[in-house]
Coordinates of C-alpha atoms in Angstrom, one line a residue:
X1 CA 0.5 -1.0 -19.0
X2 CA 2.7 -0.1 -21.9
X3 CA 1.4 1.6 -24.7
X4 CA 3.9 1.3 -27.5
X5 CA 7.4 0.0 -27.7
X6 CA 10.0 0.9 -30.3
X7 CA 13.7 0.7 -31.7
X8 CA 15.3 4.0 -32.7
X9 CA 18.3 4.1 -34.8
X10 CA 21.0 7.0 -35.8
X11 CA 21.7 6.9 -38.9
X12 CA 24.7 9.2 -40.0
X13 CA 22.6 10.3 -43.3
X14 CA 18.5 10.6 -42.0
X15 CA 19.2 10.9 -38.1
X16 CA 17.1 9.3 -35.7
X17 CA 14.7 6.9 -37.4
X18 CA 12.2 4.7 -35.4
X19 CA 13.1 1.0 -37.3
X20 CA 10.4 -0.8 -35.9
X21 CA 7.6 0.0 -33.7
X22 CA 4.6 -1.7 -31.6
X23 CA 1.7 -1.2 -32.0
X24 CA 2.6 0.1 -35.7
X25 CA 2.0 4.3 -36.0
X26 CA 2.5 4.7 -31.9
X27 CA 5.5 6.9 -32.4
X28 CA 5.8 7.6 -36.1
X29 CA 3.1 7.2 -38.6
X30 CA 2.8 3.9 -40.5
X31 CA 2.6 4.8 -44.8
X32 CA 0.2 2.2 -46.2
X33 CA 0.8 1.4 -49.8
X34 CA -1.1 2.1 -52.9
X35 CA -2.4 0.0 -55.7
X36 CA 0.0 1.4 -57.7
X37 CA 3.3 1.4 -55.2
X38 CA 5.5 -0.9 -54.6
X39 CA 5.0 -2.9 -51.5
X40 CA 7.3 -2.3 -48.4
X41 CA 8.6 -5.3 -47.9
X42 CA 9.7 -4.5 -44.5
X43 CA 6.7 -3.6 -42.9
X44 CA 4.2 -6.2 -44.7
X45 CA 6.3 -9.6 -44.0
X46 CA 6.9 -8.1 -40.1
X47 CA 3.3 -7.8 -39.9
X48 CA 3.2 -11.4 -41.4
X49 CA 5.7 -13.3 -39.1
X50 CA 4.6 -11.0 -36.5
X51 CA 1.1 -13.0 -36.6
X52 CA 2.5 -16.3 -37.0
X53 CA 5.0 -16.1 -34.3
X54 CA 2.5 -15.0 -31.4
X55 CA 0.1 -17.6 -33.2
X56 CA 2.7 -20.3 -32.6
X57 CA 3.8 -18.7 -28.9
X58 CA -0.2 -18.5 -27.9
X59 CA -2.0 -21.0 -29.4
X60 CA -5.4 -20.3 -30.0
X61 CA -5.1 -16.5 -29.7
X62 CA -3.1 -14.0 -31.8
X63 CA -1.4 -11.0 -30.5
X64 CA -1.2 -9.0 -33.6
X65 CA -1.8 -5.8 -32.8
X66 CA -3.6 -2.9 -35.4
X67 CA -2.1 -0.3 -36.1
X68 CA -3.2 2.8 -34.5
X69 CA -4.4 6.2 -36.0
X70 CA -2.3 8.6 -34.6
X71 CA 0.9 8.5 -32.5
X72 CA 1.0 8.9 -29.4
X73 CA 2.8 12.0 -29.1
X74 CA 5.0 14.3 -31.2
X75 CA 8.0 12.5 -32.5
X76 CA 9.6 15.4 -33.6
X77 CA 9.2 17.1 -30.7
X78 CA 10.9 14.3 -28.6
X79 CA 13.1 12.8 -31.2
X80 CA 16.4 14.5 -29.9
X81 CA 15.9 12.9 -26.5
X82 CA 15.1 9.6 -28.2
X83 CA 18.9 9.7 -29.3
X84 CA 20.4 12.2 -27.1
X85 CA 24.0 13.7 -26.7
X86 CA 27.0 12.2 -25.9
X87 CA 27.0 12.5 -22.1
X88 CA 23.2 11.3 -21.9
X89 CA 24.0 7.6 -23.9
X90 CA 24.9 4.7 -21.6
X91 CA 22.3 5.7 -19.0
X92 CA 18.5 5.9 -18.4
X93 CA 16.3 8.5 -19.2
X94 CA 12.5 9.5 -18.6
X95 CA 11.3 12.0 -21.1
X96 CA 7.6 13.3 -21.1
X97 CA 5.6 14.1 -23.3
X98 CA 4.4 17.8 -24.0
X99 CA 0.8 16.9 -23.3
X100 CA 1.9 15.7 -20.2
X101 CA 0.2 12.0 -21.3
X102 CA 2.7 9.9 -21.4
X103 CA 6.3 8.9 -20.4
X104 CA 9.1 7.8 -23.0
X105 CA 10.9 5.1 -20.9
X106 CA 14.8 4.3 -22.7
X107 CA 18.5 3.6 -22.5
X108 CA 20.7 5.0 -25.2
X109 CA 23.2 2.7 -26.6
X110 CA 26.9 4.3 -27.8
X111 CA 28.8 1.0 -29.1
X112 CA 32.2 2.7 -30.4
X113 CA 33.6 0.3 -32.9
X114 CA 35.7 1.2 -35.8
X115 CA 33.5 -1.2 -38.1
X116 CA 30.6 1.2 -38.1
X117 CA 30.2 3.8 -40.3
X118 CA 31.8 7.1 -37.9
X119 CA 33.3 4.8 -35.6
X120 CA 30.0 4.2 -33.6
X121 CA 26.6 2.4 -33.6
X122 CA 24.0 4.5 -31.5
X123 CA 20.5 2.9 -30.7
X124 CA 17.6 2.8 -28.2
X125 CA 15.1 0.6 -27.5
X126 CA 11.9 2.4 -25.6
X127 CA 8.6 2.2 -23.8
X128 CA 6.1 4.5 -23.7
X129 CA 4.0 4.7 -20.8
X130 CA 1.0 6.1 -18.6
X131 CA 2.0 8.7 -17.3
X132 CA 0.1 8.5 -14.2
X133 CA 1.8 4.7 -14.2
X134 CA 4.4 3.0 -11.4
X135 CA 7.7 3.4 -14.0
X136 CA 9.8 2.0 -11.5
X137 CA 8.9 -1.6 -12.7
X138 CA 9.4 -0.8 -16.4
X139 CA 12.6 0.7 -15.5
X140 CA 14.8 -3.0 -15.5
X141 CA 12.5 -4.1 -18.6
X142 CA 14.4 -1.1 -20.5
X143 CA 17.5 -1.4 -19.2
X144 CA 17.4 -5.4 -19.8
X145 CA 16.4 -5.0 -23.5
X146 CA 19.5 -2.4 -23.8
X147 CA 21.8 -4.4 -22.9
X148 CA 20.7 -7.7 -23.9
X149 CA 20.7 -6.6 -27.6
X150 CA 24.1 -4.1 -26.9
X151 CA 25.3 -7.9 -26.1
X152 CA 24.1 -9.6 -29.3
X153 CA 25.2 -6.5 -31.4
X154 CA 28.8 -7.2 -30.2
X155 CA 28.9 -10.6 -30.8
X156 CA 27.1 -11.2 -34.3
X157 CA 26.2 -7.5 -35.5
X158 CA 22.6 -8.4 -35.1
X159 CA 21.1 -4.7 -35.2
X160 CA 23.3 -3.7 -37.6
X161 CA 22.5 -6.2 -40.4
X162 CA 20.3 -5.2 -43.4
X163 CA 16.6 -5.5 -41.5
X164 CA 15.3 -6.4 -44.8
X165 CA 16.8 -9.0 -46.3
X166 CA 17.0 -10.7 -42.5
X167 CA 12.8 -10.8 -42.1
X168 CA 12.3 -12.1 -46.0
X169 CA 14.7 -14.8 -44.8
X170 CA 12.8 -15.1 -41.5
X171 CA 9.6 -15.4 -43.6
X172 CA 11.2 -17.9 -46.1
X173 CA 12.1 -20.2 -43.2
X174 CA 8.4 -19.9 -41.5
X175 CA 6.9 -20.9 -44.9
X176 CA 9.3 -23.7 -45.4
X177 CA 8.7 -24.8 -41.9
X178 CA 5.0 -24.9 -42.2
X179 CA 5.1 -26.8 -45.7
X180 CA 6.9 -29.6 -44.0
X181 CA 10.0 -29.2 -45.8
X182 CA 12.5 -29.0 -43.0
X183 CA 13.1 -29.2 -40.0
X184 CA 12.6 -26.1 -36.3
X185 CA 13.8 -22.8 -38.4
X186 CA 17.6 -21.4 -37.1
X187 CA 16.8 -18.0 -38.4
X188 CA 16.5 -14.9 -36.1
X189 CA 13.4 -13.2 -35.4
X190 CA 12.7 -9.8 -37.1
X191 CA 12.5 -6.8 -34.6
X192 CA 9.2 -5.5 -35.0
X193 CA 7.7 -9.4 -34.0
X194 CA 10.0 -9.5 -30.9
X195 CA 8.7 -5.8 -30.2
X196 CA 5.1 -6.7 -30.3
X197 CA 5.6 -10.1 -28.4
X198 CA 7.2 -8.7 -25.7
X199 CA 4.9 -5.5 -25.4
X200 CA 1.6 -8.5 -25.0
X201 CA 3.2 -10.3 -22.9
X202 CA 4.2 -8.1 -20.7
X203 CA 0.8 -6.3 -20.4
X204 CA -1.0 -10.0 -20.1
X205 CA 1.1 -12.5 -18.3
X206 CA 3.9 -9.6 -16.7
X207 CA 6.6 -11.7 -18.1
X208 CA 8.2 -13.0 -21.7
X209 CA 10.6 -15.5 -22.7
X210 CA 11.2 -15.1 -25.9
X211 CA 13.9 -17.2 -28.3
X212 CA 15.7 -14.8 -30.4
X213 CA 17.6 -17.1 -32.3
X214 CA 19.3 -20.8 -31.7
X215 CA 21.6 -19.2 -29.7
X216 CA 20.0 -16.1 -27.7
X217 CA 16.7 -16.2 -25.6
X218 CA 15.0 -12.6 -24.2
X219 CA 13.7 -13.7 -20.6
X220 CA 11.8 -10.7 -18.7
X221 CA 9.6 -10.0 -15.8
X222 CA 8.0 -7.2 -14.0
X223 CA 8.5 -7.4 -10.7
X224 CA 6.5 -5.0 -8.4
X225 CA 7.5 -2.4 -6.7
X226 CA 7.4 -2.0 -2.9
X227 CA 8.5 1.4 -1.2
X228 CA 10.7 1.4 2.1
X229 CA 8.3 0.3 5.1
X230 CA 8.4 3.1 7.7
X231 CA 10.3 2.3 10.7
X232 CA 8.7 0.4 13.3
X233 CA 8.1 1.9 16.7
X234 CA 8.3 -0.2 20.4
X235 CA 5.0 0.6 20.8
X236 CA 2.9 0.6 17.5
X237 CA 0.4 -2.6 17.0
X238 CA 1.3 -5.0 14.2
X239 CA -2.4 -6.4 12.9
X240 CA -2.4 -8.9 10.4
X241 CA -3.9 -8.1 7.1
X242 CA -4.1 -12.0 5.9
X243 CA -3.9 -15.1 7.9
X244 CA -0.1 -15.1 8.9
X245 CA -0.2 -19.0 9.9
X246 CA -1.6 -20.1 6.6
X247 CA 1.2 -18.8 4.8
X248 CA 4.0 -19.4 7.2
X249 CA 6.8 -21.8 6.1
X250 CA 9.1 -24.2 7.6
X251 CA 11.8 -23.1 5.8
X252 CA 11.4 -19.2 6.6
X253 CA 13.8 -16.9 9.0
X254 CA 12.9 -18.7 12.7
X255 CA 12.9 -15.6 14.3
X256 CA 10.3 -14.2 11.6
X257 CA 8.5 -17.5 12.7
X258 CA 8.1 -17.0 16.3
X259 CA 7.8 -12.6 16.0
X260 CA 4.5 -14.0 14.0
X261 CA 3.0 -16.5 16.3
X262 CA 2.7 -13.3 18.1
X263 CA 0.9 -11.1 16.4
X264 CA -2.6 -11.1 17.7
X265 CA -3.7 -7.0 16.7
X266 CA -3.8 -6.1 20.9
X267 CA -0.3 -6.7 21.6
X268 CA 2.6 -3.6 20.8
X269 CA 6.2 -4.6 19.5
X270 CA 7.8 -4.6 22.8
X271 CA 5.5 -7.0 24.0
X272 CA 5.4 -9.3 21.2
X273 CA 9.4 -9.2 21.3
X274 CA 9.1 -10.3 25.1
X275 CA 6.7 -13.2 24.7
X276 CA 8.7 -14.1 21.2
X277 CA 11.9 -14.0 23.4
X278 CA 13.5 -12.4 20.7
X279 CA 15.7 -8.8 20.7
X280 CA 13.8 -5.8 20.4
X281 CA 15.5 -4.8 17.3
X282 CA 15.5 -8.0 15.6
X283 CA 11.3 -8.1 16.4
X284 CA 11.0 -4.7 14.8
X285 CA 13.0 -5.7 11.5
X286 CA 11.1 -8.7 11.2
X287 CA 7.9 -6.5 11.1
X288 CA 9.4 -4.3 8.3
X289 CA 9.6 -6.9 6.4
X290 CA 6.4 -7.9 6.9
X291 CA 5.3 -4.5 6.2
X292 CA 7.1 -4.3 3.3
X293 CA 5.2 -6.9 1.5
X294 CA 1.8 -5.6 2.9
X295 CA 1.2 -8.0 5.2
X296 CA 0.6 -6.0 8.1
X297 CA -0.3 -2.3 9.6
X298 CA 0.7 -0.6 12.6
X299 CA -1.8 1.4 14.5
X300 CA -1.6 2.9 17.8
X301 CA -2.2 1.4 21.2
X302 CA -5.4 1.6 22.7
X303 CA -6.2 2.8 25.8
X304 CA -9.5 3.3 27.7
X305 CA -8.2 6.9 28.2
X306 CA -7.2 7.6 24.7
X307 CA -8.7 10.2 22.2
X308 CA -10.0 9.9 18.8
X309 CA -11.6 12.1 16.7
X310 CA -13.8 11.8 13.0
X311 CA -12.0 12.2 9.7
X312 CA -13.8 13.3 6.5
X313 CA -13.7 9.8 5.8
X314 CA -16.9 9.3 8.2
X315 CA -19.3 10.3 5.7
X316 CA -18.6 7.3 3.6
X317 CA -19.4 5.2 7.0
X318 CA -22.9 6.9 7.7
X319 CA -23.7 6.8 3.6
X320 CA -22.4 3.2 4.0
X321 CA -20.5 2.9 1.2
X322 CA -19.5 -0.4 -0.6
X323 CA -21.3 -1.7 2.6
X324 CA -19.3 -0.1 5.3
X325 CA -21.4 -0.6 7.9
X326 CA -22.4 -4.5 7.2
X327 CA -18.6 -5.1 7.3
X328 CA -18.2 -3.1 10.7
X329 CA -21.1 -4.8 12.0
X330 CA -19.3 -8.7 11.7
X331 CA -15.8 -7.3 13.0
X332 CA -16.8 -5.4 15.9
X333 CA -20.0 -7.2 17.1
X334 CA -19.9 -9.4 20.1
X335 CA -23.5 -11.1 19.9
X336 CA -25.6 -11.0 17.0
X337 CA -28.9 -8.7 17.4
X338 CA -32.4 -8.4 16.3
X339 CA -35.1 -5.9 17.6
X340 CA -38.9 -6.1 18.5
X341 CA -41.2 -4.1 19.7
X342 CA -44.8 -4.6 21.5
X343 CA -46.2 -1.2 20.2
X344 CA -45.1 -1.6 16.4
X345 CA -41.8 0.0 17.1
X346 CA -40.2 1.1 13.3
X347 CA -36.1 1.0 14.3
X348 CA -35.5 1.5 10.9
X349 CA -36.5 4.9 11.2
X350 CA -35.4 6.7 14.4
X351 CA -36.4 9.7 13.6
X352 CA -39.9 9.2 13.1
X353 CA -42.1 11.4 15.7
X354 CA -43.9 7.6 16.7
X355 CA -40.8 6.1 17.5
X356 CA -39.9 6.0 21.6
X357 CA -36.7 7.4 23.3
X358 CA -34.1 5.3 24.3
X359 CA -34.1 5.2 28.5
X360 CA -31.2 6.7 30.5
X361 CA -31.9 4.4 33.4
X362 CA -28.8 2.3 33.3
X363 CA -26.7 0.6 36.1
X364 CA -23.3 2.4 36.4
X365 CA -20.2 2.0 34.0
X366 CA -17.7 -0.4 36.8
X367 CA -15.2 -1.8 35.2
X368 CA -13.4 -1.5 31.7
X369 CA -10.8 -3.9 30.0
X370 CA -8.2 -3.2 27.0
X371 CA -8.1 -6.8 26.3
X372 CA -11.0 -8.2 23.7
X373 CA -13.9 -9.6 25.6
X374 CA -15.9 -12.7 25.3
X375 CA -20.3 -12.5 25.0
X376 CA -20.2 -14.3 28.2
X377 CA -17.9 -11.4 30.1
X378 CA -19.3 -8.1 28.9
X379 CA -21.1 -6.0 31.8
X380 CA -24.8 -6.5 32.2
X381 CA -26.6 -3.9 32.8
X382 CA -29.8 -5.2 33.0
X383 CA -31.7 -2.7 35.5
X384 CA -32.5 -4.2 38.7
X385 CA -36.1 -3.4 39.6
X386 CA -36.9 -6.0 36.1
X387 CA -39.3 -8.8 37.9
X388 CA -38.6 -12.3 37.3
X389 CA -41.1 -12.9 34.3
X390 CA -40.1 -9.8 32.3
X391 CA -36.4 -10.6 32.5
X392 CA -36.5 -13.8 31.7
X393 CA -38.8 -13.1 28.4
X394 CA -36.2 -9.9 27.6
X395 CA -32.7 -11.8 29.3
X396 CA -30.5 -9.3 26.8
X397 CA -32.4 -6.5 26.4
X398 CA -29.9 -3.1 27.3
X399 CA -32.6 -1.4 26.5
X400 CA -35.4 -1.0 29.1
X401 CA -37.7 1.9 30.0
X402 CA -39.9 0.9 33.2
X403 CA -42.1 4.5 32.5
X404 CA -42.4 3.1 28.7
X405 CA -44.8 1.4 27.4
X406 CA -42.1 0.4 24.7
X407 CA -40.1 -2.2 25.2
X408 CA -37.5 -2.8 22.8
X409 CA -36.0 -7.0 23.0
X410 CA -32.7 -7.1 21.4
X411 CA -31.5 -10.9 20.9
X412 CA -28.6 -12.2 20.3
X413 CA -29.5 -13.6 16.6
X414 CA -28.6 -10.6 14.5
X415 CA -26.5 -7.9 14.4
X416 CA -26.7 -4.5 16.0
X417 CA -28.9 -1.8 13.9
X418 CA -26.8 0.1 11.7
X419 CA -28.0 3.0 13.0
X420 CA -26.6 2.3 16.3
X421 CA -23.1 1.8 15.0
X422 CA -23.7 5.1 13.1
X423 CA -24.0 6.6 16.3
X424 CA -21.5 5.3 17.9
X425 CA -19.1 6.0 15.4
X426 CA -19.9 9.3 15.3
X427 CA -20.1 10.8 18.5
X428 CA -16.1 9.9 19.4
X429 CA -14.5 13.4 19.6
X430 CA -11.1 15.1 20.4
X431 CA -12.3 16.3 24.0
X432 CA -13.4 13.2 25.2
X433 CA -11.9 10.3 26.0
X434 CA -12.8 6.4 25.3
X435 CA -14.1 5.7 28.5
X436 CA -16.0 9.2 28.8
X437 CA -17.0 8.3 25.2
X438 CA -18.5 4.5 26.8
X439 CA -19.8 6.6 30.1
X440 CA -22.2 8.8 27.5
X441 CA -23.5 5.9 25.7
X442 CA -24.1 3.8 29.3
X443 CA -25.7 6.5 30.3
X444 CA -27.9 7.0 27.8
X445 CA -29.3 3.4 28.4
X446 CA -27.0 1.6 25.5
X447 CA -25.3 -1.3 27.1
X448 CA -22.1 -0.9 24.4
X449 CA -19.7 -3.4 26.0
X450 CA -22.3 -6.3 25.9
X451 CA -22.4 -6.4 22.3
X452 CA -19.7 -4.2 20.8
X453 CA -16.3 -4.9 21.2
X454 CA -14.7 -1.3 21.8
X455 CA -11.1 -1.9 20.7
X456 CA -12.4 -3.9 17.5
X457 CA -14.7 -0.4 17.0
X458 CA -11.8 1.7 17.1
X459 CA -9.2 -0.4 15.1
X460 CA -12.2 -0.6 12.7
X461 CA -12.8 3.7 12.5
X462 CA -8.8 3.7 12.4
X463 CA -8.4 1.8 9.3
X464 CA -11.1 2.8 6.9
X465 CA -10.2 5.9 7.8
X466 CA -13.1 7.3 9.3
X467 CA -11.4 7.9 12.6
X468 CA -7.6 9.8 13.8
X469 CA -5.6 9.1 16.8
X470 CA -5.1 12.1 19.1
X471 CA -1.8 12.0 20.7
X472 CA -0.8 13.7 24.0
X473 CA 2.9 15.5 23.9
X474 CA 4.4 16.9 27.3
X475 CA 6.4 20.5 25.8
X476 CA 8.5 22.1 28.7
X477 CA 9.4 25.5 27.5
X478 CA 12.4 25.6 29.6
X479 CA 14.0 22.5 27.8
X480 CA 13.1 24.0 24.8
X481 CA 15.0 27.0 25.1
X482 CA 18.2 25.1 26.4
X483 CA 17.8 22.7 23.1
X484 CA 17.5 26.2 21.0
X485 CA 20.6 27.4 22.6
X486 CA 22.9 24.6 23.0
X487 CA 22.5 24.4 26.4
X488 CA 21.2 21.5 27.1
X489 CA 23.6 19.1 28.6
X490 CA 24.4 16.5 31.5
X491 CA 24.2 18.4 34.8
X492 CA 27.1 17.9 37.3
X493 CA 26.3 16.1 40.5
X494 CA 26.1 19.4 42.3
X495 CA 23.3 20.8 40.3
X496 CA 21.3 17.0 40.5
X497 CA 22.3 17.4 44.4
X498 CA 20.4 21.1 44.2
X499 CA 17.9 19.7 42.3
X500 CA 17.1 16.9 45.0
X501 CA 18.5 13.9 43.2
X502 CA 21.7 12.4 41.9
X503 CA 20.7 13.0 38.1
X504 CA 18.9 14.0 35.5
X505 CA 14.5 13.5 35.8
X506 CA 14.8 10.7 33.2
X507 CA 11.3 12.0 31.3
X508 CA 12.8 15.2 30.8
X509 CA 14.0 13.6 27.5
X510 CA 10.3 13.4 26.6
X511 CA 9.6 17.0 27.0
X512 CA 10.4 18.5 23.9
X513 CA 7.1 18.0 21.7
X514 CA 8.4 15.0 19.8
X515 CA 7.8 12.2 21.8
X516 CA 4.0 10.8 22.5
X517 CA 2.4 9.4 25.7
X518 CA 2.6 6.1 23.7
X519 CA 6.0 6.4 23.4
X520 CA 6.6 7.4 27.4
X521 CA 4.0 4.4 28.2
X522 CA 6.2 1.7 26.6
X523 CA 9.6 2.7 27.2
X524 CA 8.9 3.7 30.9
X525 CA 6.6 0.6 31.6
X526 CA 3.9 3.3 33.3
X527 CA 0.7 3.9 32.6
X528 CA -0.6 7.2 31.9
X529 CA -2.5 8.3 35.1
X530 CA 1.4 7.3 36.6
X531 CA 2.8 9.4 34.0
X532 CA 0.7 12.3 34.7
X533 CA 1.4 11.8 38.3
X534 CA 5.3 12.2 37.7
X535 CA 4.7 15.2 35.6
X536 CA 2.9 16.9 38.1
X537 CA 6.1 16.5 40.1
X538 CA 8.5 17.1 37.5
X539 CA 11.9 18.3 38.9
X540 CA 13.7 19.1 35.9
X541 CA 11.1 22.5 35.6
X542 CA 10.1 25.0 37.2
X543 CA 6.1 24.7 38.2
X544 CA 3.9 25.6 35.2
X545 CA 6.5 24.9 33.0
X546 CA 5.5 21.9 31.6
X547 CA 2.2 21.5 28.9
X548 CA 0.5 18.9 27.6
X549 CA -1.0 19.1 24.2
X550 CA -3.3 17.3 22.4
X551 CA -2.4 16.9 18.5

C-alpha cells in the first residue's frame, strides 16, 4: 500500500524542495495559515480541485485525503538522495528510512536543456512505502510516472511552468465549468490532484487512468509479482490447487491443454508426459508455468515404503487450528463415521479411566495399493469368529473385542473421530516406513485402509506442513574421492572387461549423495526393493562401499 507520493524539485536557489505532496505533511510539514497571513494560494486551491476532481472521477465518494501530523520520516535526513548526484539521475533508487519503516521508492530525472536555468531541469517523482511491502510492483509505477512526465516536460514545459498561476487557472475553469458557462475544461490538472488521484487509486482499484490534459492521459497498473517457479523434476507430483478444467480455454497452448487433462495429484511428470504424449521437457515447462501462477504444487511420490516424519507444524493439527482437523477429515476420509457404544462408551474422551481399549485382534495387513481406493475396495478386516447376527447388526465395525463387553459400531454416516486422525497423524516417524506405519495401526485393531485413504493422509500432512519427506541417498565413498580428485572418468574397455562388464554400472552416477531414490525410481523405471537389489551387487565399488542415508 503506498503511504505518500510526492514531486521533488531542484531548485538552483533553495535546493531540493518537495512541490506537491500526497497525503499533505507525508514528507515535509504542511504550514497552515493564520487569520492574519496571507493565504497560500497554492496549497488551498490544490486542496480545492483536488476534492472536485476525485468527486467527479468517483462519484459518490471523495478521495481527498487529510493531511497528516507528522511526516513520515526525516526529510532532511533523506533529501540528498531524493535528488542525488550526477551518476545516480536517470536510474532507480530505493532509499530507506533511518527508522527502518519505510522505503522511498524514485527515479531522478536530469533533462539537460539550455532553456533551463544552469542548463538543466532535475526532478523526481516518489513513493514511499512499507517497508516490509513487495516493492517490486511499485517499481514500474515509478519509473512510468518518470518518464511519462520527463515526456510532457519536453514537449510543452509542463513541470517547469509557474505551478501557481497554472492551478488558479485550473480552478477558474472548474468554477466556470460547474456554472454552466462553457463547455469540458482544456486546462491541465494541478500536480498535487494528480498526486492524490493516483496514490487512491492505486491503493483501491490497483490501477488509474487519469486525463492530464486534452492531449496527455496517465494510464497505470500494478501488476503482481510472481518469482521464478523452481525447476520441475521427472518425478515430482503436480496436484492441482483449483479446478484446472473449469478454467481451461480453447484458445490456450494445446500442449498445456493436454499436460492438464493429466494432472490427477497420483501421477509424476514422466508419467503424465507419457499418457499426454508430449516430450518430457515440454510437459515439465508447461508445469512451470503452471506453477508460476500458483496453480499447482509438486510433492514427492508416494510409496508404501517411503518415510515421513512430524514437523513443528503438527501442533497446529492436534490443537486443530482454523479447523485443521474437520478439513483433513473430508479430504482424506473414505466412508463417513459415527460411533456407539452398548456400555455408554464416551469417544470424546479417550483418556478417561471408563473408557475401553481398542482390541489388537485384527486379520493380517495382505495387500497394499499406491493408487486411491474406492469404499467398496478397502480391506475388511472384520474378524472371523463374528456370528452371523452380530455382523450383520455391526457390518463396518474395525473395531471388535470378542473378550469386551464394549462394542464400539462405527457407520459409514460420519466421519472418523478426530482423535483418531490425531493419532494417526502423529505416530508417522523417520524410522518407520508407510506400510510398517499401516502394519502398527492394523495391528492394533484399527482397520485404516477401510476408511482412510493413506496417500490423501500424507499429501494432506505434506501440505499443511505438519509432515516432511525423508529421502533415501546411496553415497559411495570411493566415487566420492574420484569426484574430489578429478578422477572420475569413463573407464576403458579393459578396466569394464576387469570389472565383469563392457561399461560403466549405470547407477554409479547416483552415488554421490545428490540424487534421491525418487530420482533412481523414475529415471531407471525400478522400483526400490529392485534398486536395493542392484546395490547390493554394485560393481562399480568395492563391498561396503556403498551407504544409504536417510535425510
Amino acid at each position: 500500500m503506498i503511504q505518500g507520493i510526492f514531486y521533488a524539485r531542484f531548485l538552483p536557489q533553495e535546493g531540493t524542495k518537495i512541490v506537491a505532496q500526497s497525503p499533505p505533511g507525508c514528507i515535509v510539514p504542511v504550514t497552515t495559515p493564520g487569520p492574519n497571513t496571507a493565504p497560500v494560494p497554492s496549497q488551498t486551491i490544490s486542496n480545492l480541485n483536488a476534492s472536485i476532481t476525485s468527486s467527479s472521477t468517483t462519484p459518490g465518494t471523495s478521495t481527498t485525503t487529510p493531511a497528516i501530523k507528522s511526516p513520515l520520516f526525516d526529510f532532511a535526513v533523506l533529501s540528498e538522495y531524493i535528488i542525488p548526484r550526477e551518476p545516480f539521475r536517470n536510474r532507480y533508487i530505493t532509499v530507506t528510512d533511518p527508522d527502518n519503516k519505510y522505503l522511498v521508492l524514485g527515479f531522478p530525472v536530469s533533462i539537460p536543456d539550455p532553456r533551463y536555468h544552469r542548463n538543466e531541469f532535475i526532478f523526481n517523482f516518489g513513493l514511499v512505502v512499507d517497508r516490509d511491502v513487495d516493492q517490486v510492483p511499485y517499481e514500474r509505477v515509478v519509473r512510468r510516472l518518470a518518464i511519462t512526465f520527463a515526456e510532457m516536460e519536453r514537449q510543452s514545459g509542463y513541470l517547469s511552468q509557474d505551478q501557481t498561476k497554472a492551478q488558479e487557472e485550473y480552478a477558474w475553469e472548474e468554477r466556470r465549468d460547474m456554472n454552466g458557462d462553457g463547455g469540458f475544461f482544456s486546462m491541465r490538472r494541478p500536480i498535487e490532484s494528480l498526486l492524490e488521484i493516483i496514490k487512491e487509486d492505486l491503493n483501491n482499484y490497483g490501477e488509474c487512468m487519469i486525463p492530464v490534459d486534452d492531449a496527455n492521459t496517465i494510464n497505470m497498473k500494478l501488476f503482481p509479482y510472481h518469482p521464478n517457479p523452481p525447476e520441475v523434476k521427472s518425478w515430482h507430483v503436480p496436484v492441482a490447487k483449483m479446478k484446472l478444467a473449469d478454467i481451461v480455454d480453447p484458445t490456450w497452448d494445446l500442449t498445456l491443454q493436454k499436460v492438464i487433462a493429466h494432472i490427477d495429484g497420483v501421477s509424476d511428470v514422466r508419467r503424465i508426459a507419457f499418457q499426454a504424449d508430449v516430450s518430457l521437457e515440454l510437459t515439465q515447462l508447461a508445469l512451470r508455468h503452471l506453477l508460476y501462477y500458483d496453480t499447482i504444487l509438486l510433492l514427492d511420490i508416494f510409496f508404501f515404503s517411503a518415510c515421513y516424519a512430524p514437523r513443528p507444524g503438527i501442533h497446529d493439527f492436534i490443537a486443530n487450528v482454523d479447523g485443521m482437523v474437520d478439513e483433513c477429515a473430508n479430504y482424506v476420509c473414505v466412508g463417513a463415521l459415527g460411533i456407539h457404544s452398548n456400555d455408554n462408551y464416551k469417544y470424546s474422551n479417550p483418556r478417561s479411566s471408563s473408557t475401553t481399549t481398542l482390541n489388537n485382534n485384527s486379520s493380517a495387513l495382505n495387500s497394499f495399493s499406491t493408487t486411491p481406493r474406492s469404499s467398496s475396495h478397502h480391506l475388511s478386516t472384520s474378524p472371523s469368529n463374528l456370528s452371523p447376527e452380530t455382523h450383520s447388526h455391526y457390518p463396518t465395525s474395525p473395531f471388535y473385542n470378542p473378550s469386551s463387553s464394549c462394542l464400539i459400531s462405527i457407520e459409514r454416516d460420519h466421519r472418523l473421530p478426530n482423535y483418531l486422525l490425531i493419532k494417526l497423524m502423529t505416530t508417522f516417524a523417520s524410522s518407520k516406513t508407510v506400510m510398517e506405519w499401516l502394519k502398527m495401526h492394523m495391528d492394533a485393531g484399527i482397520d485404516v485402509l477401510r476408511y482412510v485413504d493413506v496417500r490423501r493422509l500424507v499429501q494432506f500432512g505434506v501440505i499443511k506442513g505438519c509432515l516432511y519427506r525423508v529421502h533415501k541417498h546411496v553415497v559411495s565413498k570411493q566415487y566420492l574421492a574420484s569426484l574430489a580428485t578429478g578422477q572420475s572418468r569413463k573407464l576403458t574397455e579393459r578396466e569394464a572387461a576387469a570389472r565383469g562388464g563392457g561399461r560403466r554400472d549405470p547407477l554409479q552416477k547416483y552415488t554421490d549423495g545428490c540424487h534421491c531414490f525418487d530420482e533412481i525410481i523414475t529415471e531407471m523405471n525400478m522400483t526400490d526393493a529392485e534398486v536395493m537389489e542392484r546395490l547390493k551387487g554394485f560393481r562399480g565399488a568395492p563391498t561396503g562401499d556403498l551407504t544409504v542415508l536417510h535425510r
